[in-house]
Every structure is written in C-alpha cells, then in structure tokens.
Tab-separated table of C-alpha atoms in Angstrom:
chain	number	residue	atom	x	y	z
A	1	MET	CA	19.318	11.394	-40.789
A	2	ASP	CA	17.693	14.618	-41.861
A	3	ALA	CA	19.531	17.506	-40.122
A	4	SER	CA	16.280	19.539	-40.101
A	5	LEU	CA	14.653	17.132	-37.623
A	6	PRO	CA	14.467	18.462	-34.053
A	7	HIS	CA	17.100	17.298	-31.561
A	8	ARG	CA	14.425	15.589	-29.427
A	9	TYR	CA	13.631	13.281	-32.354
A	10	PHE	CA	17.283	12.159	-32.483
A	11	LEU	CA	17.221	11.444	-28.753
A	12	ARG	CA	14.109	9.282	-29.056
A	13	LEU	CA	15.594	7.346	-31.963
A	14	SER	CA	18.880	6.752	-30.155
A	15	LEU	CA	17.028	5.522	-27.062
A	16	SER	CA	15.058	2.956	-29.044
A	17	SER	CA	18.010	0.569	-28.775
A	18	VAL	CA	18.159	1.150	-25.006
A	19	PHE	CA	14.450	0.474	-24.449
A	20	LYS	CA	14.167	-2.406	-26.934
A	21	ASN	CA	10.386	-2.001	-26.546
A	22	THR	CA	10.554	-3.188	-22.948
A	23	ARG	CA	7.277	-2.180	-21.352
A	24	LYS	CA	6.650	-1.469	-17.741
A	25	ALA	CA	3.938	-3.231	-15.834
A	26	TYR	CA	2.234	0.171	-16.168
A	27	PRO	CA	2.223	2.610	-19.124
A	28	GLY	CA	5.463	3.933	-20.501
A	29	TYR	CA	8.824	2.383	-21.238
A	30	PHE	CA	11.736	1.830	-18.914
A	31	ALA	CA	15.282	0.570	-19.037
A	32	GLU	CA	17.488	0.029	-16.004
A	33	THR	CA	20.784	1.744	-16.731
A	34	ASP	CA	22.670	1.211	-13.457
A	35	ARG	CA	22.482	-0.905	-10.312
A	36	GLN	CA	25.150	-0.239	-7.713
A	37	GLU	CA	26.847	-3.420	-6.490
A	38	GLU	CA	27.239	-2.162	-2.928
A	39	GLN	CA	24.430	-3.417	-0.670
A	40	ILE	CA	23.034	-1.545	2.319
A	41	PRO	CA	20.203	-2.226	4.795
A	42	SER	CA	17.117	-0.306	3.664
A	43	PRO	CA	15.351	1.683	6.375
A	44	PHE	CA	12.235	1.536	4.164
A	45	ALA	CA	12.198	-2.282	3.873
A	46	ASP	CA	12.717	-3.358	7.497
A	47	GLY	CA	16.489	-3.433	7.080
A	48	ALA	CA	16.441	-5.785	4.079
A	49	SER	CA	19.592	-5.636	1.963
A	50	ARG	CA	19.226	-3.435	-1.122
A	51	SER	CA	21.538	-1.974	-3.727
A	52	LEU	CA	22.858	1.449	-2.729
A	53	ALA	CA	20.972	2.938	-5.719
A	54	THR	CA	19.466	2.083	-9.095
A	55	THR	CA	18.917	4.282	-12.126
A	56	ILE	CA	16.407	3.944	-14.956
A	57	TYR	CA	15.248	5.836	-17.994
A	58	TYR	CA	11.461	6.263	-18.046
A	59	LEU	CA	9.677	7.410	-21.196
A	60	LEU	CA	6.054	8.438	-21.717
A	61	THR	CA	5.033	8.748	-25.376
A	62	PHE	CA	2.127	10.192	-27.343
A	63	ASP	CA	0.635	6.721	-27.792
A	64	ASP	CA	1.118	5.861	-24.093
A	65	PRO	CA	0.563	9.184	-22.257
A	66	ASP	CA	-0.990	8.195	-18.898
A	67	GLY	CA	0.504	6.279	-16.006
A	68	VAL	CA	-1.211	4.596	-13.065
A	69	PHE	CA	-0.691	5.153	-9.346
A	70	HIS	CA	2.147	3.189	-7.810
A	71	MET	CA	4.650	3.671	-5.015
A	72	ASN	CA	8.154	2.747	-4.040
A	73	LYS	CA	9.216	2.281	-0.444
A	74	SER	CA	12.520	3.925	-1.354
A	75	VAL	CA	12.999	7.602	-2.172
A	76	THR	CA	13.098	8.478	-5.888
A	77	MET	CA	14.670	11.492	-7.607
A	78	HIS	CA	13.192	12.214	-11.046
A	79	VAL	CA	15.461	14.193	-13.392
A	80	LEU	CA	14.168	15.665	-16.654
A	81	HIS	CA	15.907	15.061	-19.972
A	82	GLN	CA	13.231	16.352	-22.350
A	83	GLY	CA	9.504	16.972	-22.639
A	84	ARG	CA	6.998	17.652	-19.882
A	85	ALA	CA	4.865	15.525	-17.583
A	86	GLU	CA	2.474	16.159	-14.749
A	87	TYR	CA	2.962	14.134	-11.580
A	88	THR	CA	0.094	13.616	-9.163
A	89	LEU	CA	1.369	12.721	-5.694
A	90	ILE	CA	-0.822	11.346	-2.910
A	91	THR	CA	0.720	11.341	0.555
A	92	PRO	CA	-1.279	9.183	2.988
A	93	GLY	CA	-2.832	11.050	5.913
A	94	ASN	CA	-6.208	12.076	7.244
A	95	PRO	CA	-7.116	13.446	4.774
A	96	PRO	CA	-4.481	12.445	2.218
A	97	ARG	CA	-2.457	15.304	0.717
A	98	VAL	CA	-2.721	15.580	-3.078
A	99	GLU	CA	-0.132	17.590	-4.999
A	100	LYS	CA	0.335	18.145	-8.720
A	101	LYS	CA	3.781	19.018	-10.046
A	102	VAL	CA	4.938	19.547	-13.613
A	103	ILE	CA	8.397	18.335	-14.506
A	104	GLY	CA	9.475	20.389	-17.499
A	105	PRO	CA	11.990	22.962	-18.733
A	106	ASN	CA	10.002	26.162	-18.077
A	107	ILE	CA	11.007	27.004	-14.516
A	108	HIS	CA	9.560	30.519	-14.963
A	109	ALA	CA	6.108	28.923	-15.316
A	110	GLY	CA	6.577	26.828	-12.167
A	111	GLU	CA	7.848	23.685	-13.879
A	112	THR	CA	10.706	21.835	-12.223
A	113	LEU	CA	13.741	20.052	-13.657
A	114	GLN	CA	13.928	17.632	-10.715
A	115	LEU	CA	11.261	16.076	-8.546
A	116	LEU	CA	11.981	14.242	-5.302
A	117	VAL	CA	9.265	11.765	-4.301
A	118	GLY	CA	9.564	10.493	-0.760
A	119	SER	CA	9.076	7.035	0.644
A	120	ASN	CA	5.553	5.563	0.528
A	121	VAL	CA	4.055	8.353	-1.601
A	122	TRP	CA	1.663	7.260	-4.352
A	123	LYS	CA	2.620	8.776	-7.716
A	124	LYS	CA	1.231	8.898	-11.235
A	125	SER	CA	2.641	10.640	-14.286
A	126	ARG	CA	1.016	11.742	-17.515
A	127	LEU	CA	1.803	13.887	-20.494
A	128	LEU	CA	0.139	17.268	-20.238
A	129	PRO	CA	-3.280	17.293	-21.947
A	130	GLU	CA	-2.405	20.396	-23.983
A	131	ASP	CA	0.697	18.650	-25.390
A	132	VAL	CA	-1.328	15.555	-26.332
A	133	SER	CA	-4.076	17.722	-27.888
A	134	ALA	CA	-1.544	19.673	-29.963
A	135	ALA	CA	-0.111	16.404	-31.278
A	136	LYS	CA	-3.587	15.106	-32.146
A	137	GLU	CA	-4.283	18.293	-34.125
A	138	ASP	CA	-0.915	18.135	-35.895
A	139	PRO	CA	0.178	14.497	-36.419
A	140	SER	CA	3.701	15.631	-37.369
A	141	LYS	CA	4.184	16.475	-33.655
A	142	GLN	CA	3.332	12.967	-32.450
A	143	PRO	CA	6.875	11.498	-32.709
A	144	HIS	CA	8.146	14.499	-30.708
A	145	THR	CA	5.508	14.411	-27.965
A	146	GLY	CA	6.694	12.686	-24.832
A	147	CYS	CA	8.696	12.982	-21.660
A	148	LEU	CA	12.010	11.322	-20.879
A	149	ILE	CA	13.302	11.278	-17.332
A	150	THR	CA	15.892	9.473	-15.273
A	151	GLU	CA	14.776	8.006	-11.961
A	152	VAL	CA	17.388	7.425	-9.264
A	153	VAL	CA	15.997	5.175	-6.528
A	154	PHE	CA	17.837	5.031	-3.201
A	155	PRO	CA	18.175	2.555	-1.661
A	156	GLY	CA	17.903	0.720	-4.957
A	157	PHE	CA	14.679	-0.452	-6.566
A	158	HIS	CA	13.374	-3.910	-5.713
A	159	TRP	CA	9.990	-5.243	-6.883
A	160	GLU	CA	9.177	-6.296	-3.297
A	161	ASP	CA	9.320	-2.591	-2.347
A	162	HIS	CA	6.877	-1.530	-5.076
A	163	ALA	CA	3.065	-1.552	-5.111
A	164	PHE	CA	0.240	-0.522	-7.400
A	165	LEU	CA	-2.700	1.352	-5.946
A	166	THR	CA	-5.975	-0.576	-6.246
A	167	GLU	CA	-9.574	0.649	-6.108
A	168	SER	CA	-10.008	-0.611	-2.549
A	169	GLY	CA	-6.657	0.893	-1.524
A	170	LEU	CA	-7.639	4.253	-3.000
A	171	LYS	CA	-10.971	4.261	-1.151
A	172	ALA	CA	-9.180	3.287	2.084
A	173	LEU	CA	-6.855	6.307	1.738
A	174	TRP	CA	-9.948	8.530	1.983
A	175	ASN	CA	-11.472	6.497	4.853
A	176	GLY	CA	-14.749	6.158	2.960
A	177	LYS	CA	-15.093	9.925	2.484
A	178	PRO	CA	-15.537	11.543	-0.949
A	179	GLY	CA	-12.614	12.992	-2.875
A	180	PHE	CA	-11.000	9.933	-4.425
A	181	GLU	CA	-13.342	9.545	-7.415
A	182	GLU	CA	-11.255	11.514	-9.938
A	183	PHE	CA	-8.355	9.081	-9.415
A	184	LEU	CA	-10.326	5.842	-10.034
A	185	PRO	CA	-9.409	5.594	-13.751
A	186	PHE	CA	-5.717	5.507	-12.777
A	187	VAL	CA	-5.641	2.614	-10.301
A	188	LYS	CA	-5.537	-1.138	-10.785
A	189	LYS	CA	-8.750	-3.122	-10.474
A	190	ASP	CA	-9.037	-5.264	-7.365
A	191	ALA	CA	-8.288	-8.930	-8.040
C-alpha cells in the first residue's frame, strides 16, 4: 500500500472484507459484528424475547450517499468512526417533530460523535451535500467520501421490530396537513 494514502482510505479497504458487498434493504452497507447471546424481554416489542444488544457497522459511500426513512422499535446508539452524515429524525406527534443532526468530528461546529435515536423514531441518513459536491468536482476524493458508524441496538435488532416509512405512512404522520412533501423522495412507495 502507498503510505501517502490517507488513513481513511486504509480503513475503507480493510472493511471491504467485513462488508463483503452485503447491501442493506436500503442504501448503504452493513455488517453485523456482534449479537449478545443473552435474551431479555423487550419493552418495545410487547415483551418478546430479544438479544440483549446487537452491533453493526454501517457505511454510506459516495456512490450510495442517501438513505431512506426507517425505524427500529429498539433504541439505537450511533457512534462515529470516520466521515460525516446528516440524520433527519421524525418523532411522531401532532405535529411531528423534525430534527436534523450531523454526526461528524467537528464538535465545535455542532457536529456530534454519538447520536442516540429513541424507540419508534423515523430516521434517515445521508452524506452531506457539500462533501458529495466536493467529490464530484475532484474525483480523487470519491474513494475517501463516506461515513462509517457503529450502531448498537438495545434490546437487539430483529427484523420484526423494523419498518420502512411509506408514502401513505408519511402523509398520515402529518394528518393530511402540509409539511411532509420534502421527505417524499426518501420513503418507500406503497405496495
């Protein structure tokens, strides 16, 4: 390997064996890295038995920069390894509360190294537009443009406790009132 390459390039190359090109059901790559054997009743899944916790790597890349809205019934802690991403969080209510948070290394600019997303909160991640634009202008930056995080889900992740937001679900969050339109490109089409 060329010693002049940035450290973040080495990290992405070393993770390629972990990800093995496994794709999520939504944009990005993921690899489960730990599932605790101990089972507990989940207060978020009507007492159903779940692993104490699960841990994954999640990677957004230049060629796959935008996620879609989804939610976990369990609580999820997102921990930054490298890069930056913007999270849009929608907490149901009347009206729903929309928050945007940047997970990134510049805490002096309001970025955060950790992001706790509570139970039943819709979330979507994306690379920051200025990072994607810079990589489009300078193709040598493309392999280095991305965001790698660890997600710790507790109680542990189970597909039955996960949902994608659909167009009709998004409109229902707003009770037929305006305000949801900007999020339409980032939800699943109704079946």
